[in-house]
Structures are given as structure tokens and as C-alpha cells.
Tab-separated table of N, CA, C and O in Angstrom:
chain	number	residue	atom	x	y	z
A	1	ASN	N	-327.182	237.123	-9.187
A	1	ASN	CA	-326.241	237.516	-8.223
A	1	ASN	C	-326.996	237.490	-6.882
A	1	ASN	O	-326.421	237.221	-5.812
A	2	PHE	N	-328.251	237.841	-6.900
A	2	PHE	CA	-328.867	237.693	-5.509
A	2	PHE	C	-329.948	236.496	-5.478
A	2	PHE	O	-330.990	236.535	-4.865
A	3	LYS	N	-329.641	235.360	-6.340
A	3	LYS	CA	-330.491	234.298	-6.374
A	3	LYS	C	-330.754	233.677	-4.862
A	3	LYS	O	-331.931	233.429	-4.689
A	4	LYS	N	-329.811	233.602	-4.077
A	4	LYS	CA	-330.100	233.108	-2.685
A	4	LYS	C	-331.136	234.041	-1.928
A	4	LYS	O	-331.873	233.628	-1.169
A	5	LEU	N	-330.854	235.362	-1.938
A	5	LEU	CA	-331.646	236.361	-1.334
A	5	LEU	C	-333.052	236.206	-1.882
A	5	LEU	O	-334.001	236.315	-1.169
A	6	LYS	N	-333.225	236.261	-3.061
A	6	LYS	CA	-334.513	236.091	-3.685
A	6	LYS	C	-335.267	234.944	-3.173
A	6	LYS	O	-336.480	234.924	-2.824
A	7	SER	N	-334.703	233.585	-3.120
A	7	SER	CA	-335.117	232.460	-2.806
A	7	SER	C	-335.583	232.697	-1.139
A	7	SER	O	-336.617	232.099	-0.838
A	8	ARG	N	-334.749	233.252	-0.430
A	8	ARG	CA	-334.967	233.394	1.092
A	8	ARG	C	-336.174	234.358	1.220
A	8	ARG	O	-337.145	233.996	1.969
A	9	ILE	N	-336.245	235.373	0.438
A	9	ILE	CA	-337.416	236.294	0.636
A	9	ILE	C	-338.768	235.558	0.329
A	9	ILE	O	-339.670	235.634	0.957
A	10	LYS	N	-338.713	234.868	-0.820
A	10	LYS	CA	-339.922	234.103	-1.278
A	10	LYS	C	-340.259	233.227	-0.074
A	10	LYS	O	-341.465	233.050	0.221
A	11	LYS	N	-339.393	232.297	0.325
A	11	LYS	CA	-339.505	231.519	1.451
A	11	LYS	C	-340.206	232.218	2.680
A	11	LYS	O	-341.267	231.801	3.296
A	12	ASN	N	-339.556	233.251	3.061
A	12	ASN	CA	-340.059	234.097	4.196
A	12	ASN	C	-341.327	234.755	4.002
A	12	ASN	O	-342.231	234.870	4.967
A	13	GLU	N	-341.740	235.144	2.905
A	13	GLU	CA	-343.059	235.590	2.506
A	13	GLU	C	-344.082	234.719	2.414
A	13	GLU	O	-345.254	235.039	2.647
A	14	GLY	N	-343.854	233.624	1.860
A	14	GLY	CA	-344.742	232.625	1.634
A	14	GLY	C	-345.375	232.981	0.379
A	14	GLY	O	-345.110	233.964	-0.405
A	15	PHE	N	-346.419	232.117	-0.137
A	15	PHE	CA	-347.084	232.429	-1.458
A	15	PHE	C	-348.460	232.205	-1.273
A	15	PHE	O	-348.988	231.111	-0.887
A	16	SER	N	-349.300	233.154	-1.830
A	16	SER	CA	-350.621	232.896	-2.027
A	16	SER	C	-351.282	233.507	-3.414
A	16	SER	O	-350.849	234.689	-3.719
A	17	ILE	N	-351.865	232.510	-4.053
A	17	ILE	CA	-352.391	233.050	-5.345
A	17	ILE	C	-353.735	233.925	-5.150
A	17	ILE	O	-354.175	234.591	-6.057
A	18	THR	N	-354.259	233.728	-3.959
A	18	THR	CA	-355.397	234.660	-3.750
A	18	THR	C	-355.007	235.672	-2.675
A	18	THR	O	-354.188	235.519	-1.844
A	19	PRO	N	-355.829	236.863	-2.651
A	19	PRO	CA	-355.490	237.851	-1.693
A	19	PRO	C	-355.690	237.519	-0.270
A	19	PRO	O	-356.693	236.770	-0.124
A	20	TYR	N	-354.950	238.135	0.551
A	20	TYR	CA	-355.081	237.848	1.969
A	20	TYR	C	-354.766	239.044	2.715
A	20	TYR	O	-354.133	239.894	2.373
A	21	SER	N	-354.979	239.139	4.053
A	21	SER	CA	-354.757	240.326	4.748
A	21	SER	C	-353.317	239.915	5.642
A	21	SER	O	-353.234	238.761	6.223
A	22	ASP	N	-352.345	240.725	5.471
A	22	ASP	CA	-351.040	240.470	6.345
A	22	ASP	C	-351.421	240.804	7.825
A	22	ASP	O	-352.538	241.115	8.266
A	23	GLN	N	-350.267	240.689	8.536
A	23	GLN	CA	-350.215	240.845	10.005
A	23	GLN	C	-350.913	242.303	10.423
A	23	GLN	O	-351.463	242.533	11.489
A	24	LEU	N	-350.792	243.136	9.470
A	24	LEU	CA	-351.313	244.587	9.781
A	24	LEU	C	-352.572	244.926	9.273
A	24	LEU	O	-353.009	245.973	9.253
A	25	GLY	N	-353.070	243.864	8.558
A	25	GLY	CA	-354.446	243.959	7.958
A	25	GLY	C	-354.414	244.507	6.510
A	25	GLY	O	-355.530	244.799	5.949
A	26	TYR	N	-353.221	244.650	5.771
A	26	TYR	CA	-352.977	245.000	4.492
A	26	TYR	C	-353.434	243.965	3.377
A	26	TYR	O	-352.916	242.918	3.697
A	27	LYS	N	-354.159	244.285	2.381
A	27	LYS	CA	-354.377	243.272	1.486
A	27	LYS	C	-353.005	242.889	0.671
A	27	LYS	O	-352.502	243.820	0.210
A	28	THR	N	-352.676	241.660	0.581
A	28	THR	CA	-351.431	241.110	0.087
A	28	THR	C	-351.702	240.034	-0.767
A	28	THR	O	-352.737	239.316	-0.721
A	29	ILE	N	-350.893	239.784	-1.659
A	29	ILE	CA	-350.891	238.673	-2.740
A	29	ILE	C	-349.524	238.139	-3.234
A	29	ILE	O	-348.570	238.995	-2.964
A	30	GLY	N	-349.469	237.008	-3.606
A	30	GLY	CA	-348.129	236.438	-4.292
A	30	GLY	C	-347.109	236.334	-3.126
A	30	GLY	O	-347.600	235.681	-2.033
A	31	PHE	N	-346.125	236.812	-3.382
A	31	PHE	CA	-344.950	236.747	-2.230
A	31	PHE	C	-344.937	238.089	-1.456
A	31	PHE	O	-343.878	238.804	-1.615
A	32	GLY	N	-345.990	238.370	-0.771
A	32	GLY	CA	-346.079	239.509	0.008
A	32	GLY	C	-346.116	240.780	-0.695
A	32	GLY	O	-345.767	241.794	-0.179
A	33	HIS	N	-346.678	240.811	-1.868
A	33	HIS	CA	-346.951	242.030	-2.556
A	33	HIS	C	-348.109	242.711	-2.067
A	33	HIS	O	-349.074	242.179	-2.003
A	34	LEU	N	-347.962	244.073	-1.707
A	34	LEU	CA	-348.914	244.852	-1.016
A	34	LEU	C	-349.888	245.308	-2.277
A	34	LEU	O	-349.435	246.016	-3.164
A	35	ILE	N	-351.044	245.079	-2.246
A	35	ILE	CA	-352.065	245.529	-3.225
A	35	ILE	C	-352.530	246.801	-2.994
A	35	ILE	O	-353.010	247.222	-2.001
A	36	LYS	N	-352.010	247.833	-4.055
A	36	LYS	CA	-352.538	249.146	-3.985
A	36	LYS	C	-353.877	249.353	-4.435
A	36	LYS	O	-354.381	248.582	-5.177
A	37	GLY	N	-354.466	250.463	-3.875
A	37	GLY	CA	-355.892	250.684	-4.234
A	37	GLY	C	-356.468	250.242	-5.474
A	37	GLY	O	-357.491	249.535	-5.686
A	38	ASN	N	-356.052	250.841	-6.550
A	38	ASN	CA	-356.496	250.711	-7.914
A	38	ASN	C	-355.675	249.518	-8.794
A	38	ASN	O	-355.998	249.388	-9.977
A	39	GLU	N	-354.954	248.847	-8.176
A	39	GLU	CA	-354.001	247.987	-8.784
A	39	GLU	C	-354.815	246.732	-9.333
A	39	GLU	O	-355.604	246.035	-8.621
A	40	LYS	N	-354.603	246.482	-10.670
A	40	LYS	CA	-355.242	245.128	-11.133
A	40	LYS	C	-354.255	244.141	-10.976
A	40	LYS	O	-353.046	243.995	-11.452
A	41	ILE	N	-354.783	242.975	-10.481
A	41	ILE	CA	-353.985	241.888	-10.165
A	41	ILE	C	-354.531	240.586	-11.063
A	41	ILE	O	-355.753	240.529	-10.993
A	42	PHE	N	-353.740	239.884	-11.777
A	42	PHE	CA	-354.223	238.626	-12.355
A	42	PHE	C	-353.705	237.413	-11.561
A	42	PHE	O	-352.448	237.293	-11.144
A	43	PHE	N	-354.598	236.473	-11.297
A	43	PHE	CA	-354.123	235.365	-10.616
A	43	PHE	C	-353.668	234.199	-11.209
A	43	PHE	O	-354.199	233.135	-11.307
A	44	THR	N	-352.372	234.563	-11.637
A	44	THR	CA	-351.804	233.337	-12.334
A	44	THR	C	-350.226	233.548	-11.635
A	44	THR	O	-349.794	234.488	-11.209
A	45	LYS	N	-349.758	232.178	-11.634
A	45	LYS	CA	-348.343	232.141	-11.107
A	45	LYS	C	-347.296	232.901	-11.863
A	45	LYS	O	-346.564	233.539	-11.118
A	46	LYS	N	-347.407	232.991	-13.052
A	46	LYS	CA	-346.336	233.759	-13.918
A	46	LYS	C	-346.517	235.200	-13.441
A	46	LYS	O	-345.591	235.957	-13.324
A	47	PHE	N	-347.925	235.663	-13.506
A	47	PHE	CA	-347.949	237.118	-13.294
A	47	PHE	C	-347.328	237.514	-11.923
A	47	PHE	O	-346.739	238.475	-11.749
A	48	LEU	N	-347.721	236.659	-10.852
A	48	LEU	CA	-347.242	236.900	-9.503
A	48	LEU	C	-345.642	236.929	-9.378
A	48	LEU	O	-345.216	237.427	-8.572
A	49	ASN	N	-345.302	235.829	-10.153
A	49	ASN	CA	-343.550	235.719	-10.267
A	49	ASN	C	-343.054	236.956	-10.716
A	49	ASN	O	-342.049	237.511	-10.222
A	50	ASN	N	-343.700	237.492	-11.729
A	50	ASN	CA	-343.189	238.796	-12.354
A	50	ASN	C	-343.369	240.152	-11.483
A	50	ASN	O	-342.536	240.910	-11.367
A	51	LEU	N	-344.507	239.901	-10.651
A	51	LEU	CA	-344.731	241.030	-9.782
A	51	LEU	C	-343.650	240.920	-8.629
A	51	LEU	O	-343.169	241.889	-8.150
A	52	PHE	N	-343.255	239.804	-8.195
A	52	PHE	CA	-342.125	239.545	-7.257
A	52	PHE	C	-340.817	240.166	-7.781
A	52	PHE	O	-340.144	240.879	-7.020
A	53	GLU	N	-340.413	239.825	-9.060
A	53	GLU	CA	-339.191	240.407	-9.656
A	53	GLU	C	-339.304	241.787	-9.553
A	53	GLU	O	-338.226	242.467	-9.270
A	54	ASN	N	-340.438	242.470	-9.955
A	54	ASN	CA	-340.578	243.982	-9.961
A	54	ASN	C	-340.274	244.519	-8.514
A	54	ASN	O	-339.776	245.427	-8.337
A	55	ASP	N	-341.055	243.909	-7.615
A	55	ASP	CA	-340.823	244.370	-6.217
A	55	ASP	C	-339.496	244.281	-5.664
A	55	ASP	O	-338.991	244.967	-4.928
A	56	PHE	N	-338.875	243.041	-5.893
A	56	PHE	CA	-337.443	242.760	-5.500
A	56	PHE	C	-336.461	243.868	-6.173
A	56	PHE	O	-335.697	244.538	-5.531
A	57	ASN	N	-336.703	244.127	-7.634
A	57	ASN	CA	-335.848	245.113	-8.241
A	57	ASN	C	-336.184	246.517	-7.717
A	57	ASN	O	-335.126	247.324	-7.485
A	58	ASN	N	-337.338	246.766	-7.106
A	58	ASN	CA	-337.681	248.086	-6.531
A	58	ASN	C	-336.972	248.115	-5.262
A	58	ASN	O	-336.336	249.288	-4.859
A	59	ALA	N	-336.856	247.129	-4.559
A	59	ALA	CA	-336.153	247.080	-3.164
A	59	ALA	C	-334.792	247.295	-3.413
A	59	ALA	O	-334.000	247.910	-2.545
A	60	LEU	N	-333.963	246.587	-4.347
A	60	LEU	CA	-332.732	246.839	-4.701
A	60	LEU	C	-332.535	248.247	-5.207
A	60	LEU	O	-331.468	248.785	-4.711
A	61	MET	N	-333.303	248.820	-5.865
A	61	MET	CA	-333.208	250.236	-6.343
A	61	MET	C	-333.272	251.037	-5.148
A	61	MET	O	-332.311	252.090	-4.993
A	62	GLN	N	-334.033	250.758	-4.277
A	62	GLN	CA	-334.233	251.920	-2.937
A	62	GLN	C	-333.001	251.656	-2.066
A	62	GLN	O	-332.489	252.508	-1.626
A	63	TYR	N	-332.408	250.473	-1.886
A	63	TYR	CA	-331.266	250.254	-1.396
A	63	TYR	C	-330.214	251.005	-1.858
A	63	TYR	O	-329.431	251.605	-1.082
A	64	SER	N	-330.014	250.960	-3.114
A	64	SER	CA	-328.961	251.646	-3.815
A	64	SER	C	-329.080	253.172	-3.454
A	64	SER	O	-328.149	253.802	-3.473
A	65	LYS	N	-330.257	253.747	-3.771
A	65	LYS	CA	-330.607	255.049	-3.399
A	65	LYS	C	-330.425	255.446	-2.141
A	65	LYS	O	-329.682	256.601	-1.739
A	66	ILE	N	-330.824	254.820	-0.993
A	66	ILE	CA	-330.570	255.027	0.465
A	66	ILE	C	-329.193	254.850	0.788
A	66	ILE	O	-328.576	255.884	1.647
A	67	PHE	N	-328.674	253.791	0.426
A	67	PHE	CA	-327.233	253.561	1.050
A	67	PHE	C	-326.126	253.733	0.155
A	67	PHE	O	-324.933	253.046	0.160
A	68	LYS	N	-326.217	254.601	-1.021
A	68	LYS	CA	-325.276	254.754	-2.115
A	68	LYS	C	-323.831	255.030	-1.611
A	68	LYS	O	-322.856	254.642	-2.313
A	69	GLN	N	-323.759	255.647	-0.518
A	69	GLN	CA	-322.426	256.137	0.102
A	69	GLN	C	-321.906	255.078	1.029
A	69	GLN	O	-320.746	255.280	1.474
A	70	LYS	N	-322.433	253.939	1.158
A	70	LYS	CA	-322.007	252.948	2.141
A	70	LYS	C	-321.475	251.781	1.419
A	70	LYS	O	-321.676	251.532	0.320
A	71	ASN	N	-320.420	251.230	2.176
A	71	ASN	CA	-319.726	250.116	1.713
A	71	ASN	C	-320.041	248.829	2.359
A	71	ASN	O	-319.259	248.344	3.234
A	72	HIS	N	-321.234	248.470	2.351
A	72	HIS	CA	-321.868	247.204	3.036
A	72	HIS	C	-321.151	246.065	2.563
A	72	HIS	O	-320.986	245.781	1.388
A	73	SER	N	-321.030	245.084	3.590
A	73	SER	CA	-320.672	243.641	3.026
A	73	SER	C	-322.109	243.058	2.337
A	73	SER	O	-323.177	243.590	2.497
A	74	MET	N	-321.762	241.959	1.738
A	74	MET	CA	-322.959	241.236	1.109
A	74	MET	C	-323.962	240.850	2.097
A	74	MET	O	-325.200	240.974	1.922
A	75	LYS	N	-323.642	240.410	3.321
A	75	LYS	CA	-324.600	240.107	4.396
A	75	LYS	C	-325.399	241.258	4.640
A	75	LYS	O	-326.752	241.164	4.970
A	76	GLU	N	-324.739	242.474	4.850
A	76	GLU	CA	-325.441	243.795	5.374
A	76	GLU	C	-326.366	244.217	4.169
A	76	GLU	O	-327.559	244.509	4.491
A	77	LYS	N	-325.896	243.985	2.963
A	77	LYS	CA	-326.864	244.374	1.762
A	77	LYS	C	-328.000	243.614	1.721
A	77	LYS	O	-329.137	244.076	1.709
A	78	GLU	N	-327.748	242.230	1.991
A	78	GLU	CA	-329.085	241.284	1.748
A	78	GLU	C	-329.920	241.543	3.019
A	78	GLU	O	-331.164	241.614	2.893
A	79	LEU	N	-329.611	241.898	4.106
A	79	LEU	CA	-330.321	242.188	5.374
A	79	LEU	C	-331.169	243.247	5.060
A	79	LEU	O	-332.406	243.333	5.226
A	80	LEU	N	-330.643	244.455	4.675
A	80	LEU	CA	-331.029	245.723	4.367
A	80	LEU	C	-332.106	245.640	3.194
A	80	LEU	O	-333.193	246.220	3.101
A	81	ILE	N	-331.795	244.943	2.098
A	81	ILE	CA	-332.598	244.819	0.941
A	81	ILE	C	-333.937	243.941	1.417
A	81	ILE	O	-335.091	244.304	0.994
A	82	GLU	N	-333.687	242.873	2.204
A	82	GLU	CA	-335.053	242.138	2.548
A	82	GLU	C	-335.758	242.949	3.500
A	82	GLU	O	-337.024	242.937	3.411
A	83	MET	N	-335.180	243.639	4.401
A	83	MET	CA	-335.904	244.747	5.230
A	83	MET	C	-336.763	245.713	4.329
A	83	MET	O	-337.963	245.934	4.589
A	84	ILE	N	-336.163	246.203	3.411
A	84	ILE	CA	-336.864	247.151	2.402
A	84	ILE	C	-337.997	246.465	1.659
A	84	ILE	O	-338.986	247.039	1.595
A	85	TYR	N	-337.580	245.164	1.209
A	85	TYR	CA	-338.785	244.276	0.559
A	85	TYR	C	-339.925	244.378	1.541
A	85	TYR	O	-340.980	244.419	1.076
A	86	GLN	N	-339.651	243.924	2.777
A	86	GLN	CA	-340.760	243.762	3.708
A	86	GLN	C	-341.397	245.014	4.267
A	86	GLN	O	-342.662	245.048	4.306
A	87	LEU	N	-340.633	245.925	4.576
A	87	LEU	CA	-341.065	246.970	5.323
A	87	LEU	C	-341.161	248.289	4.545
A	87	LEU	O	-341.609	249.368	5.076
A	88	GLY	N	-340.557	248.516	3.466
A	88	GLY	CA	-340.561	249.541	2.518
A	88	GLY	C	-339.387	250.399	3.145
A	88	GLY	O	-338.929	250.309	4.114
A	89	PRO	N	-338.898	251.350	2.166
A	89	PRO	CA	-337.781	252.203	2.445
A	89	PRO	C	-338.019	253.136	3.839
A	89	PRO	O	-337.240	253.193	4.489
A	90	ARG	N	-339.187	253.630	3.870
A	90	ARG	CA	-339.563	254.496	5.064
A	90	ARG	C	-339.370	253.710	6.361
A	90	ARG	O	-338.835	254.132	7.386
A	91	GLY	N	-339.927	252.427	6.288
A	91	GLY	CA	-339.751	251.651	7.591
A	91	GLY	C	-338.388	251.355	7.914
A	91	GLY	O	-338.211	251.389	9.093
A	92	VAL	N	-337.485	251.056	6.872
A	92	VAL	CA	-336.172	250.680	7.192
A	92	VAL	C	-335.385	252.008	7.848
A	92	VAL	O	-334.548	251.948	8.783
A	93	LEU	N	-335.800	253.229	7.209
A	93	LEU	CA	-335.089	254.400	7.786
A	93	LEU	C	-335.416	254.633	9.185
A	93	LEU	O	-334.714	255.460	9.894
A	94	GLY	N	-336.587	254.118	9.742
A	94	GLY	CA	-336.803	254.194	11.058
A	94	GLY	C	-335.923	253.528	12.141
A	94	GLY	O	-335.992	253.756	13.120
A	95	PHE	N	-335.232	252.640	11.484
A	95	PHE	CA	-334.351	251.850	12.327
A	95	PHE	C	-332.897	252.420	12.381
A	95	PHE	O	-331.833	251.910	11.950
A	96	LYS	N	-332.955	253.771	12.758
A	96	LYS	CA	-331.794	254.534	13.010
A	96	LYS	C	-330.464	253.878	13.699
A	96	LYS	O	-329.331	253.835	13.260
A	97	LYS	N	-330.883	253.345	14.806
A	97	LYS	CA	-329.811	252.672	15.680
A	97	LYS	C	-329.269	251.356	14.996
A	97	LYS	O	-328.227	251.115	15.054
A	98	LEU	N	-330.105	250.678	14.284
A	98	LEU	CA	-329.783	249.333	13.659
A	98	LEU	C	-328.724	249.823	12.697
A	98	LEU	O	-327.621	249.235	12.372
A	99	ILE	N	-329.166	250.805	11.806
A	99	ILE	CA	-328.304	251.403	10.619
A	99	ILE	C	-326.905	251.884	11.147
A	99	ILE	O	-325.900	251.542	10.556
A	100	TYR	N	-327.143	252.589	12.299
A	100	TYR	CA	-325.745	253.017	12.875
A	100	TYR	C	-324.874	251.802	13.424
A	100	TYR	O	-323.667	251.774	12.961
A	101	HIS	N	-325.423	250.865	13.897
A	101	HIS	CA	-324.642	249.712	14.279
A	101	HIS	C	-323.953	248.849	13.056
A	101	HIS	O	-322.914	248.440	13.124
A	102	ILE	N	-324.816	248.787	11.969
A	102	ILE	CA	-324.337	248.159	10.783
A	102	ILE	C	-323.141	248.876	10.330
A	102	ILE	O	-322.175	248.430	9.887
A	103	ASP	N	-323.343	250.180	10.186
A	103	ASP	CA	-322.478	251.042	9.688
A	103	ASP	C	-321.031	250.936	10.437
A	103	ASP	O	-319.948	251.073	9.874
A	104	LYS	N	-321.182	250.850	11.737
A	104	LYS	CA	-319.949	250.745	12.705
A	104	LYS	C	-319.373	249.244	12.660
A	104	LYS	O	-318.463	249.110	13.268
A	105	GLY	N	-320.055	248.341	11.984
A	105	GLY	CA	-319.616	246.989	11.968
A	105	GLY	C	-319.892	246.061	13.209
A	105	GLY	O	-319.277	245.143	13.531
A	106	ASP	N	-320.774	246.675	14.050
A	106	ASP	CA	-321.130	246.069	15.361
A	106	ASP	C	-322.222	245.237	15.132
A	106	ASP	O	-323.610	245.462	15.365
A	107	LYS	N	-322.323	243.930	14.700
A	107	LYS	CA	-323.304	243.052	14.273
A	107	LYS	C	-324.031	242.615	15.525
A	107	LYS	O	-325.271	242.380	15.250
A	108	TYR	N	-323.498	242.513	16.553
A	108	TYR	CA	-324.363	242.046	17.767
A	108	TYR	C	-325.321	243.258	18.169
A	108	TYR	O	-326.370	242.847	18.632
A	109	MET	N	-324.881	244.467	18.324
A	109	MET	CA	-325.852	245.598	18.570
A	109	MET	C	-326.821	245.570	17.651
A	109	MET	O	-328.016	246.017	17.958
A	110	ALA	N	-326.381	245.385	16.374
A	110	ALA	CA	-327.532	245.553	15.257
A	110	ALA	C	-328.497	244.454	15.432
A	110	ALA	O	-329.801	244.906	15.355
A	111	CYS	N	-328.068	243.297	15.853
A	111	CYS	CA	-329.043	242.235	16.038
A	111	CYS	C	-330.019	242.462	17.271
A	111	CYS	O	-331.115	242.118	17.258
A	112	LEU	N	-329.286	243.096	18.281
A	112	LEU	CA	-330.080	243.571	19.478
A	112	LEU	C	-331.098	244.445	19.135
A	112	LEU	O	-332.353	244.492	19.486
A	113	GLU	N	-330.738	245.586	18.306
A	113	GLU	CA	-331.827	246.327	17.805
A	113	GLU	C	-332.974	245.712	17.024
A	113	GLU	O	-334.160	246.073	17.164
A	114	MET	N	-332.759	244.611	16.399
A	114	MET	CA	-333.714	243.941	15.569
A	114	MET	C	-334.557	243.208	16.618
A	114	MET	O	-335.850	243.236	16.450
A	115	MET	N	-333.908	242.555	17.530
A	115	MET	CA	-334.743	241.716	18.405
A	115	MET	C	-335.674	242.715	19.418
A	115	MET	O	-336.601	242.180	19.955
A	116	GLN	N	-335.307	243.990	19.626
A	116	GLN	CA	-336.068	244.719	20.519
A	116	GLN	C	-337.156	245.573	19.737
A	116	GLN	O	-337.621	246.547	20.198
A	117	SER	N	-337.399	245.292	18.439
A	117	SER	CA	-338.263	246.128	17.650
A	117	SER	C	-339.626	245.480	17.608
A	117	SER	O	-339.867	244.327	17.793
A	118	LEU	N	-340.657	246.417	17.275
A	118	LEU	CA	-341.930	245.950	16.980
A	118	LEU	C	-341.852	244.938	15.702
A	118	LEU	O	-342.740	244.054	15.808
A	119	TRP	N	-340.983	245.317	14.818
A	119	TRP	CA	-340.821	244.270	13.699
A	119	TRP	C	-340.730	242.884	14.128
A	119	TRP	O	-341.446	241.963	13.653
A	120	TYR	N	-339.882	242.744	15.128
A	120	TYR	CA	-339.574	241.312	15.698
A	120	TYR	C	-340.853	240.866	16.216
A	120	TYR	O	-341.163	239.535	16.153
A	121	LYS	N	-341.581	241.656	17.086
A	121	LYS	CA	-342.856	241.335	17.674
A	121	LYS	C	-343.868	240.821	16.687
A	121	LYS	O	-344.607	239.748	16.826
A	122	GLN	N	-343.873	241.316	15.376
A	122	GLN	CA	-344.870	241.233	14.316
A	122	GLN	C	-344.386	239.909	13.458
A	122	GLN	O	-345.313	239.140	13.013
A	123	THR	N	-343.014	239.766	13.369
A	123	THR	CA	-342.590	238.545	12.486
A	123	THR	C	-341.435	238.060	13.072
A	123	THR	O	-340.270	238.210	12.460
A	124	PRO	N	-341.510	237.455	14.235
A	124	PRO	CA	-340.286	236.932	15.036
A	124	PRO	C	-339.475	235.833	14.242
A	124	PRO	O	-338.276	235.856	14.324
A	125	GLU	N	-340.186	234.837	13.574
A	125	GLU	CA	-339.448	233.686	12.969
A	125	GLU	C	-338.612	234.366	11.771
A	125	GLU	O	-337.393	234.046	11.649
A	126	ARG	N	-339.247	235.364	11.021
A	126	ARG	CA	-338.407	235.968	9.968
A	126	ARG	C	-337.174	236.769	10.486
A	126	ARG	O	-336.033	236.621	9.939
A	127	VAL	N	-337.429	237.419	11.449
A	127	VAL	CA	-336.301	238.262	12.017
A	127	VAL	C	-335.147	237.311	12.598
A	127	VAL	O	-334.036	237.503	12.330
A	128	LYS	N	-335.614	236.295	13.298
A	128	LYS	CA	-334.702	235.215	13.919
A	128	LYS	C	-333.729	234.782	12.683
A	128	LYS	O	-332.583	234.577	12.909
A	129	ASN	N	-334.494	234.454	11.609
A	129	ASN	CA	-333.806	233.903	10.515
A	129	ASN	C	-332.843	234.875	9.813
A	129	ASN	O	-331.731	234.404	9.426
A	130	LEU	N	-333.253	236.013	9.798
A	130	LEU	CA	-332.576	237.051	9.084
A	130	LEU	C	-331.150	237.290	10.088
A	130	LEU	O	-329.960	237.462	9.650
A	131	ILE	N	-331.395	237.231	11.392
A	131	ILE	CA	-330.160	237.494	12.234
A	131	ILE	C	-329.369	236.324	12.274
A	131	ILE	O	-328.114	236.494	12.120
A	132	LYS	N	-329.785	235.047	12.155
A	132	LYS	CA	-328.979	233.878	11.960
A	132	LYS	C	-328.172	233.909	10.688
A	132	LYS	O	-326.941	233.659	10.662
A	133	ASN	N	-328.723	234.397	9.585
A	133	ASN	CA	-328.008	234.563	8.233
A	133	ASN	C	-327.143	235.547	8.351
A	133	ASN	O	-325.911	235.609	7.925
A	134	TYR	N	-327.260	236.808	9.011
A	134	TYR	CA	-326.436	237.983	9.115
A	134	TYR	C	-325.168	237.613	9.981
A	134	TYR	O	-324.124	237.905	9.689
A	135	LEU	N	-325.409	236.643	10.962
A	135	LEU	CA	-324.281	236.405	11.891
A	135	LEU	C	-323.456	235.220	11.338
A	135	LEU	O	-322.238	235.053	11.929
A	136	LYS	N	-323.829	234.501	10.295
A	136	LYS	CA	-323.185	233.349	9.805
A	136	LYS	C	-321.700	233.676	9.219
A	136	LYS	O	-321.646	234.788	8.608
């Protein structure tokens, strides 16, 4: 059901079989998986794909938990799920105005909130692509 979204997240995250530091200096691997302190990572494509599936399912679960009372369109769901995947649930909850505008159906104000964020400054191409997809 979320095949296109998964593909887009993978493209946006990029892939690395070896650990690297993300824009904020956090150790990351695979498709943007944040390596936790004592986590054991195996450097195989299959393991890292499974890790992506777990991370994606976690983002999906967090979306359902946070927005269970909302009746979002598929575009809104995809946007918020990808944001949760990248920023975590706490990070997304910090976008109070963005969420307000999404809930009110004001796409353009929601996009303006994205463009005026630190998130945009850190990953401008990704946010631009998410905005384009959201407005289609």
C-alpha cells in the first residue's frame, strides 16, 4: 500500500552500507537509520533492507498513534509519515503550525511552514520534493 512512499523515502535518504555522520553529526547507516549506542549493525544489504522495513513500520505506527483522530488524505499521511521517518515523532510534533494548516486543509500555508523551517535549511532538496509531491 505504501510502496511509492517507501521508494521515495529510500531515494530521499540515500543508501550507505557503511556508517556515516548525517547533517547533524549522528551516526547513520543504510537508508538513514540512526545507529543507537549499543545497537549491533550487520553490514549486509539484506539486513539493512530489513532495518528500513522496521524503521518504516515504526514511522507508520507513530503516525497512527499521533494522528489517530485525524482524517488525513493519502498525500497528507505520506508527508507526515516521511517526516516522522526523518525527524522522529517529537520532531514532527514541533511543527504545530504545519499540522494546524494540514488539519485545516490549507496546503499552501502548510508548505510555507515547511519552507520557513530549520528542517528546510538542513535538507532543502528533500523538503522541496515533499512539497512538490504534496501539492500534486
